[in-house]
């Protein structure tokens, strides 16, 4: 379900700018859901790449509760900074390609990883969650979301014959999700994909829906479908996306931070 309507923006020009952009994106999601006969609107994940912690705090005040990052070197310090700026729940989603050696860092702040695409990463994430829990129990680490809840992992599916956008092959999705489900500390949440470059997104998202349905026959609880970004969210919502990942249409063009 989408977040509640934006609160009054106040006198901060940047907050007002974000409020206007956020309202436009939410309106697009609502229209796409209604046009596609979708009963429940997807979760909006605001992808904060290259934007500062202050913007995340502004979005939180505007009702956003799910934010995404695709680079751990930016996400980890930003998550720490944001924790001191917001009063209330905020869920971090890691949405980018993830190296196994970054798993230890990611599990300290993320509740979801959308981009699991290989068996070795499943192993690394499961091991990282267990070590984090041991460190928390020993008083050697601050509790993160995975201290008492399993890390939700989505299998990233390659919908591109040339595999330019990353992801597991469709025929490997069920096996990879079953590995996730069988790994202590992890939960198999469903699937994620990025539409292929230079091709209409609709057929790709139709294929993702088929893969999701196949996966649910094996793992009924793996219902999440993460699909759609700024340029193609309408096609994804109409085809059953449960999460859409939007960055530029909320934040606008900005110079990178750091």
mmCIF file of C-alpha atoms in Angstrom:
data_model
loop_
_atom_site.group_PDB
_atom_site.id
_atom_site.type_symbol
_atom_site.label_atom_id
_atom_site.label_comp_id
_atom_site.label_asym_id
_atom_site.label_seq_id
_atom_site.Cartn_x
_atom_site.Cartn_y
_atom_site.Cartn_z
ATOM 1 C CA UNK A 1 0.000 0.000 0.000
ATOM 2 C CA UNK A 2 1.302 3.437 -0.822
ATOM 3 C CA UNK A 3 2.329 5.912 1.856
ATOM 4 C CA UNK A 4 -0.094 8.414 3.280
ATOM 5 C CA UNK A 5 -0.554 11.750 1.448
ATOM 6 C CA UNK A 6 2.212 14.250 1.891
ATOM 7 C CA UNK A 7 2.114 16.458 4.947
ATOM 8 C CA UNK A 8 2.323 20.255 4.587
ATOM 9 C CA UNK A 9 5.731 21.090 3.217
ATOM 10 C CA UNK A 10 6.449 24.086 5.424
ATOM 11 C CA UNK A 11 8.808 26.896 4.456
ATOM 12 C CA UNK A 12 11.795 24.883 3.254
ATOM 13 C CA UNK A 13 12.044 25.292 -0.558
ATOM 14 C CA UNK A 14 13.635 21.866 -1.011
ATOM 15 C CA UNK A 15 10.888 20.185 1.004
ATOM 16 C CA UNK A 16 8.254 21.923 -1.115
ATOM 17 C CA UNK A 17 10.033 20.785 -4.268
ATOM 18 C CA UNK A 18 10.154 17.190 -3.028
ATOM 19 C CA UNK A 19 6.503 17.343 -1.975
ATOM 20 C CA UNK A 20 5.452 18.385 -5.484
ATOM 21 C CA UNK A 21 7.526 15.676 -7.138
ATOM 22 C CA UNK A 22 6.344 13.062 -4.694
ATOM 23 C CA UNK A 23 2.720 13.951 -5.287
ATOM 24 C CA UNK A 24 3.204 13.628 -9.054
ATOM 25 C CA UNK A 25 4.758 10.182 -8.679
ATOM 26 C CA UNK A 26 2.047 9.016 -6.284
ATOM 27 C CA UNK A 27 -0.608 10.256 -8.698
ATOM 28 C CA UNK A 28 1.007 8.277 -11.515
ATOM 29 C CA UNK A 29 1.031 5.143 -9.363
ATOM 30 C CA UNK A 30 -2.613 5.585 -8.410
ATOM 31 C CA UNK A 31 -3.674 6.173 -12.016
ATOM 32 C CA UNK A 32 -1.721 3.134 -13.216
ATOM 33 C CA UNK A 33 -3.235 0.936 -10.519
ATOM 34 C CA UNK A 34 -6.750 2.102 -11.307
ATOM 35 C CA UNK A 35 -6.213 1.769 -15.049
ATOM 36 C CA UNK A 36 -4.857 -1.745 -14.658
ATOM 37 C CA UNK A 37 -7.534 -2.884 -12.247
ATOM 38 C CA UNK A 38 -4.960 -3.374 -9.489
ATOM 39 C CA UNK A 39 -6.597 -3.634 -6.067
ATOM 40 C CA UNK A 40 -3.605 -2.571 -3.966
ATOM 41 C CA UNK A 41 -1.083 0.079 -4.921
ATOM 42 C CA UNK A 42 2.587 -0.918 -4.738
ATOM 43 C CA UNK A 43 5.071 0.276 -2.164
ATOM 44 C CA UNK A 44 7.008 3.299 -3.377
ATOM 45 C CA UNK A 45 10.732 2.878 -2.739
ATOM 46 C CA UNK A 46 12.420 6.274 -3.092
ATOM 47 C CA UNK A 47 15.916 5.628 -4.455
ATOM 48 C CA UNK A 48 18.177 8.209 -2.849
ATOM 49 C CA UNK A 49 21.358 7.629 -4.863
ATOM 50 C CA UNK A 50 23.543 10.761 -4.944
ATOM 51 C CA UNK A 51 21.214 12.705 -2.643
ATOM 52 C CA UNK A 52 22.006 13.663 0.944
ATOM 53 C CA UNK A 53 20.637 12.356 4.216
ATOM 54 C CA UNK A 54 18.771 15.635 4.662
ATOM 55 C CA UNK A 55 16.607 14.783 1.644
ATOM 56 C CA UNK A 56 15.803 11.383 3.130
ATOM 57 C CA UNK A 57 14.694 13.110 6.329
ATOM 58 C CA UNK A 58 12.525 15.507 4.306
ATOM 59 C CA UNK A 59 10.855 12.593 2.518
ATOM 60 C CA UNK A 60 10.251 10.883 5.834
ATOM 61 C CA UNK A 61 8.389 13.967 7.038
ATOM 62 C CA UNK A 62 6.350 13.773 3.816
ATOM 63 C CA UNK A 63 5.224 10.239 4.616
ATOM 64 C CA UNK A 64 7.824 8.110 2.783
ATOM 65 C CA UNK A 65 8.799 5.036 4.783
ATOM 66 C CA UNK A 66 10.806 3.023 2.220
ATOM 67 C CA UNK A 67 14.073 4.234 0.707
ATOM 68 C CA UNK A 68 16.556 2.508 -1.560
ATOM 69 C CA UNK A 69 20.252 2.674 -2.344
ATOM 70 C CA UNK A 70 22.375 0.854 -4.895
ATOM 71 C CA UNK A 71 25.899 1.490 -3.584
ATOM 72 C CA UNK A 72 26.948 0.348 -0.120
ATOM 73 C CA UNK A 73 29.729 2.919 0.100
ATOM 74 C CA UNK A 74 27.079 5.622 -0.052
ATOM 75 C CA UNK A 75 24.261 3.793 1.727
ATOM 76 C CA UNK A 76 26.080 2.748 4.904
ATOM 77 C CA UNK A 77 27.155 6.226 6.068
ATOM 78 C CA UNK A 78 23.882 7.756 4.879
ATOM 79 C CA UNK A 79 21.828 5.254 6.879
ATOM 80 C CA UNK A 80 23.846 6.089 9.993
ATOM 81 C CA UNK A 81 23.346 9.812 9.457
ATOM 82 C CA UNK A 82 19.640 9.484 8.728
ATOM 83 C CA UNK A 83 19.080 7.507 11.941
ATOM 84 C CA UNK A 84 19.804 10.703 13.859
ATOM 85 C CA UNK A 85 17.516 12.847 11.691
ATOM 86 C CA UNK A 86 14.241 10.920 11.612
ATOM 87 C CA UNK A 87 11.801 10.091 14.358
ATOM 88 C CA UNK A 88 9.936 6.964 13.354
ATOM 89 C CA UNK A 89 10.260 3.890 11.142
ATOM 90 C CA UNK A 90 12.280 3.878 7.941
ATOM 91 C CA UNK A 91 12.980 0.777 5.872
ATOM 92 C CA UNK A 92 16.149 0.583 3.764
ATOM 93 C CA UNK A 93 16.152 -1.432 0.535
ATOM 94 C CA UNK A 94 19.430 -2.297 -1.185
ATOM 95 C CA UNK A 95 18.591 -2.319 -4.897
ATOM 96 C CA UNK A 96 21.946 -2.407 -6.727
ATOM 97 C CA UNK A 97 24.439 -5.050 -7.743
ATOM 98 C CA UNK A 98 26.055 -6.377 -4.574
ATOM 99 C CA UNK A 99 29.515 -7.819 -4.116
ATOM 100 C CA UNK A 100 29.670 -10.655 -1.609
ATOM 101 C CA UNK A 101 32.295 -8.848 0.456
ATOM 102 C CA UNK A 102 29.794 -6.021 1.080
ATOM 103 C CA UNK A 103 27.218 -8.330 2.670
ATOM 104 C CA UNK A 104 28.569 -7.730 6.175
ATOM 105 C CA UNK A 105 27.949 -3.998 5.811
ATOM 106 C CA UNK A 106 24.576 -4.197 4.071
ATOM 107 C CA UNK A 107 22.930 -6.378 6.720
ATOM 108 C CA UNK A 108 23.634 -3.697 9.336
ATOM 109 C CA UNK A 109 21.077 -1.295 7.851
ATOM 110 C CA UNK A 110 19.029 -2.965 5.093
ATOM 111 C CA UNK A 111 15.798 -4.869 5.628
ATOM 112 C CA UNK A 112 15.516 -5.854 1.958
ATOM 113 C CA UNK A 113 18.040 -6.804 -0.730
ATOM 114 C CA UNK A 114 16.407 -6.695 -4.169
ATOM 115 C CA UNK A 115 19.386 -7.853 -6.201
ATOM 116 C CA UNK A 116 20.288 -11.417 -5.203
ATOM 117 C CA UNK A 117 21.476 -13.082 -8.396
ATOM 118 C CA UNK A 118 23.804 -15.953 -7.454
ATOM 119 C CA UNK A 119 24.257 -18.732 -4.924
ATOM 120 C CA UNK A 120 27.485 -17.334 -3.481
ATOM 121 C CA UNK A 121 25.720 -14.096 -2.542
ATOM 122 C CA UNK A 122 22.987 -16.040 -0.734
ATOM 123 C CA UNK A 123 25.670 -17.783 1.302
ATOM 124 C CA UNK A 124 27.447 -14.515 2.064
ATOM 125 C CA UNK A 125 24.252 -12.767 3.165
ATOM 126 C CA UNK A 126 23.189 -15.642 5.401
ATOM 127 C CA UNK A 127 26.603 -15.768 7.031
ATOM 128 C CA UNK A 128 26.612 -11.981 7.472
ATOM 129 C CA UNK A 129 23.223 -11.994 9.204
ATOM 130 C CA UNK A 130 24.342 -14.701 11.616
ATOM 131 C CA UNK A 131 27.581 -12.893 12.444
ATOM 132 C CA UNK A 132 25.720 -9.632 12.932
ATOM 133 C CA UNK A 133 23.327 -11.284 15.353
ATOM 134 C CA UNK A 134 26.227 -12.800 17.274
ATOM 135 C CA UNK A 135 27.924 -9.412 17.477
ATOM 136 C CA UNK A 136 24.727 -7.749 18.701
ATOM 137 C CA UNK A 137 24.243 -10.448 21.341
ATOM 138 C CA UNK A 138 27.820 -9.937 22.535
ATOM 139 C CA UNK A 139 27.355 -6.178 22.701
ATOM 140 C CA UNK A 140 29.874 -5.590 19.936
ATOM 141 C CA UNK A 141 27.460 -4.109 17.368
ATOM 142 C CA UNK A 142 24.434 -1.855 17.367
ATOM 143 C CA UNK A 143 21.158 -3.661 16.622
ATOM 144 C CA UNK A 144 20.063 -3.401 13.011
ATOM 145 C CA UNK A 145 16.870 -4.568 11.323
ATOM 146 C CA UNK A 146 18.292 -8.074 10.887
ATOM 147 C CA UNK A 147 19.070 -8.491 14.582
ATOM 148 C CA UNK A 148 15.600 -9.885 15.215
ATOM 149 C CA UNK A 149 14.070 -10.210 11.728
ATOM 150 C CA UNK A 150 15.160 -12.190 8.701
ATOM 151 C CA UNK A 151 16.606 -10.272 5.763
ATOM 152 C CA UNK A 152 14.125 -10.260 2.875
ATOM 153 C CA UNK A 153 15.867 -11.208 -0.362
ATOM 154 C CA UNK A 154 14.483 -10.895 -3.869
ATOM 155 C CA UNK A 155 15.921 -12.811 -6.796
ATOM 156 C CA UNK A 156 16.959 -10.402 -9.518
ATOM 157 C CA UNK A 157 15.888 -11.853 -12.853
ATOM 158 C CA UNK A 158 17.651 -11.136 -16.119
ATOM 159 C CA UNK A 159 15.061 -10.237 -18.759
ATOM 160 C CA UNK A 160 17.727 -9.258 -21.275
ATOM 161 C CA UNK A 161 19.107 -11.885 -23.639
ATOM 162 C CA UNK A 162 22.468 -10.143 -23.509
ATOM 163 C CA UNK A 163 22.290 -9.836 -19.682
ATOM 164 C CA UNK A 164 23.372 -6.200 -19.737
ATOM 165 C CA UNK A 165 21.246 -5.335 -16.663
ATOM 166 C CA UNK A 166 22.355 -8.227 -14.440
ATOM 167 C CA UNK A 167 20.337 -10.938 -12.774
ATOM 168 C CA UNK A 168 19.825 -14.686 -12.668
ATOM 169 C CA UNK A 169 18.548 -16.584 -15.686
ATOM 170 C CA UNK A 170 14.795 -17.217 -15.520
ATOM 171 C CA UNK A 171 15.319 -20.966 -15.317
ATOM 172 C CA UNK A 172 17.497 -20.519 -12.215
ATOM 173 C CA UNK A 173 15.079 -18.350 -10.220
ATOM 174 C CA UNK A 174 13.185 -21.057 -8.341
ATOM 175 C CA UNK A 175 16.339 -22.878 -7.292
ATOM 176 C CA UNK A 176 17.963 -19.663 -6.083
ATOM 177 C CA UNK A 177 14.840 -18.650 -4.151
ATOM 178 C CA UNK A 178 14.694 -22.081 -2.538
ATOM 179 C CA UNK A 179 18.303 -21.646 -1.444
ATOM 180 C CA UNK A 180 17.356 -18.318 0.132
ATOM 181 C CA UNK A 181 14.391 -19.897 1.907
ATOM 182 C CA UNK A 182 16.634 -22.633 3.261
ATOM 183 C CA UNK A 183 19.276 -20.242 4.611
ATOM 184 C CA UNK A 184 18.995 -19.244 8.257
ATOM 185 C CA UNK A 185 18.492 -15.510 8.661
ATOM 186 C CA UNK A 186 17.070 -14.974 5.165
ATOM 187 C CA UNK A 187 13.537 -14.840 3.786
ATOM 188 C CA UNK A 188 12.667 -15.468 0.145
ATOM 189 C CA UNK A 189 10.535 -12.461 -0.716
ATOM 190 C CA UNK A 190 10.004 -12.777 -4.473
ATOM 191 C CA UNK A 191 11.568 -11.358 -7.627
ATOM 192 C CA UNK A 192 13.003 -8.144 -9.036
ATOM 193 C CA UNK A 193 13.918 -7.041 -12.538
ATOM 194 C CA UNK A 194 14.993 -4.058 -14.602
ATOM 195 C CA UNK A 195 13.427 -3.703 -18.043
ATOM 196 C CA UNK A 196 15.893 -4.339 -20.898
ATOM 197 C CA UNK A 197 17.510 -1.336 -22.519
ATOM 198 C CA UNK A 198 16.101 -0.208 -25.829
ATOM 199 C CA UNK A 199 12.969 -2.376 -25.719
ATOM 200 C CA UNK A 200 9.360 -1.794 -24.644
ATOM 201 C CA UNK A 201 9.077 -2.630 -20.931
ATOM 202 C CA UNK A 202 5.608 -4.175 -21.067
ATOM 203 C CA UNK A 203 6.578 -7.599 -22.464
ATOM 204 C CA UNK A 204 9.494 -7.823 -20.028
ATOM 205 C CA UNK A 205 7.212 -7.161 -17.063
ATOM 206 C CA UNK A 206 4.716 -9.707 -18.430
ATOM 207 C CA UNK A 207 7.537 -12.234 -18.367
ATOM 208 C CA UNK A 208 8.462 -11.238 -14.819
ATOM 209 C CA UNK A 209 4.872 -11.794 -13.724
ATOM 210 C CA UNK A 210 4.966 -15.284 -15.242
ATOM 211 C CA UNK A 211 8.195 -16.044 -13.373
ATOM 212 C CA UNK A 212 6.668 -14.735 -10.148
ATOM 213 C CA UNK A 213 3.650 -17.002 -10.585
ATOM 214 C CA UNK A 214 5.940 -19.984 -11.186
ATOM 215 C CA UNK A 215 7.944 -19.148 -8.070
ATOM 216 C CA UNK A 216 4.826 -18.874 -5.920
ATOM 217 C CA UNK A 217 3.863 -22.413 -6.851
ATOM 218 C CA UNK A 218 7.050 -23.505 -5.080
ATOM 219 C CA UNK A 219 7.195 -20.800 -2.383
ATOM 220 C CA UNK A 220 3.695 -19.338 -1.806
ATOM 221 C CA UNK A 221 5.035 -16.599 0.466
ATOM 222 C CA UNK A 222 7.408 -15.176 -2.156
ATOM 223 C CA UNK A 223 4.868 -12.672 -3.435
ATOM 224 C CA UNK A 224 6.938 -9.508 -3.919
ATOM 225 C CA UNK A 225 7.518 -8.214 -7.454
ATOM 226 C CA UNK A 226 9.944 -5.287 -7.557
ATOM 227 C CA UNK A 227 9.681 -3.648 -10.976
ATOM 228 C CA UNK A 228 9.351 -0.237 -12.530
ATOM 229 C CA UNK A 229 11.351 2.946 -12.226
ATOM 230 C CA UNK A 230 10.800 6.578 -13.156
ATOM 231 C CA UNK A 231 10.474 5.919 -16.875
ATOM 232 C CA UNK A 232 8.339 2.754 -16.834
ATOM 233 C CA UNK A 233 6.463 2.543 -13.539
ATOM 234 C CA UNK A 234 3.045 2.594 -15.242
ATOM 235 C CA UNK A 235 3.798 -0.586 -17.200
ATOM 236 C CA UNK A 236 5.094 -2.300 -14.064
ATOM 237 C CA UNK A 237 2.165 -1.293 -11.836
ATOM 238 C CA UNK A 238 -0.370 -2.464 -14.412
ATOM 239 C CA UNK A 239 1.354 -5.853 -14.422
ATOM 240 C CA UNK A 240 1.281 -6.430 -10.697
ATOM 241 C CA UNK A 241 4.416 -4.837 -9.280
ATOM 242 C CA UNK A 242 4.304 -4.758 -5.481
ATOM 243 C CA UNK A 243 7.274 -2.364 -5.239
ATOM 244 C CA UNK A 244 8.377 0.410 -7.608
ATOM 245 C CA UNK A 245 11.826 2.012 -7.342
ATOM 246 C CA UNK A 246 11.787 5.713 -8.225
ATOM 247 C CA UNK A 247 14.708 8.107 -7.991
ATOM 248 C CA UNK A 248 15.041 10.940 -10.503
ATOM 249 C CA UNK A 249 11.329 11.714 -10.785
ATOM 250 C CA UNK A 250 11.269 12.394 -7.037
ATOM 251 C CA UNK A 251 14.646 13.985 -6.428
ATOM 252 C CA UNK A 252 15.333 15.637 -9.776
ATOM 253 C CA UNK A 253 18.785 16.175 -11.285
ATOM 254 C CA UNK A 254 21.402 16.912 -8.655
ATOM 255 C CA UNK A 255 25.179 16.848 -8.387
ATOM 256 C CA UNK A 256 26.505 13.705 -6.666
ATOM 257 C CA UNK A 257 27.240 13.970 -2.946
ATOM 258 C CA UNK A 258 30.624 12.919 -1.630
#
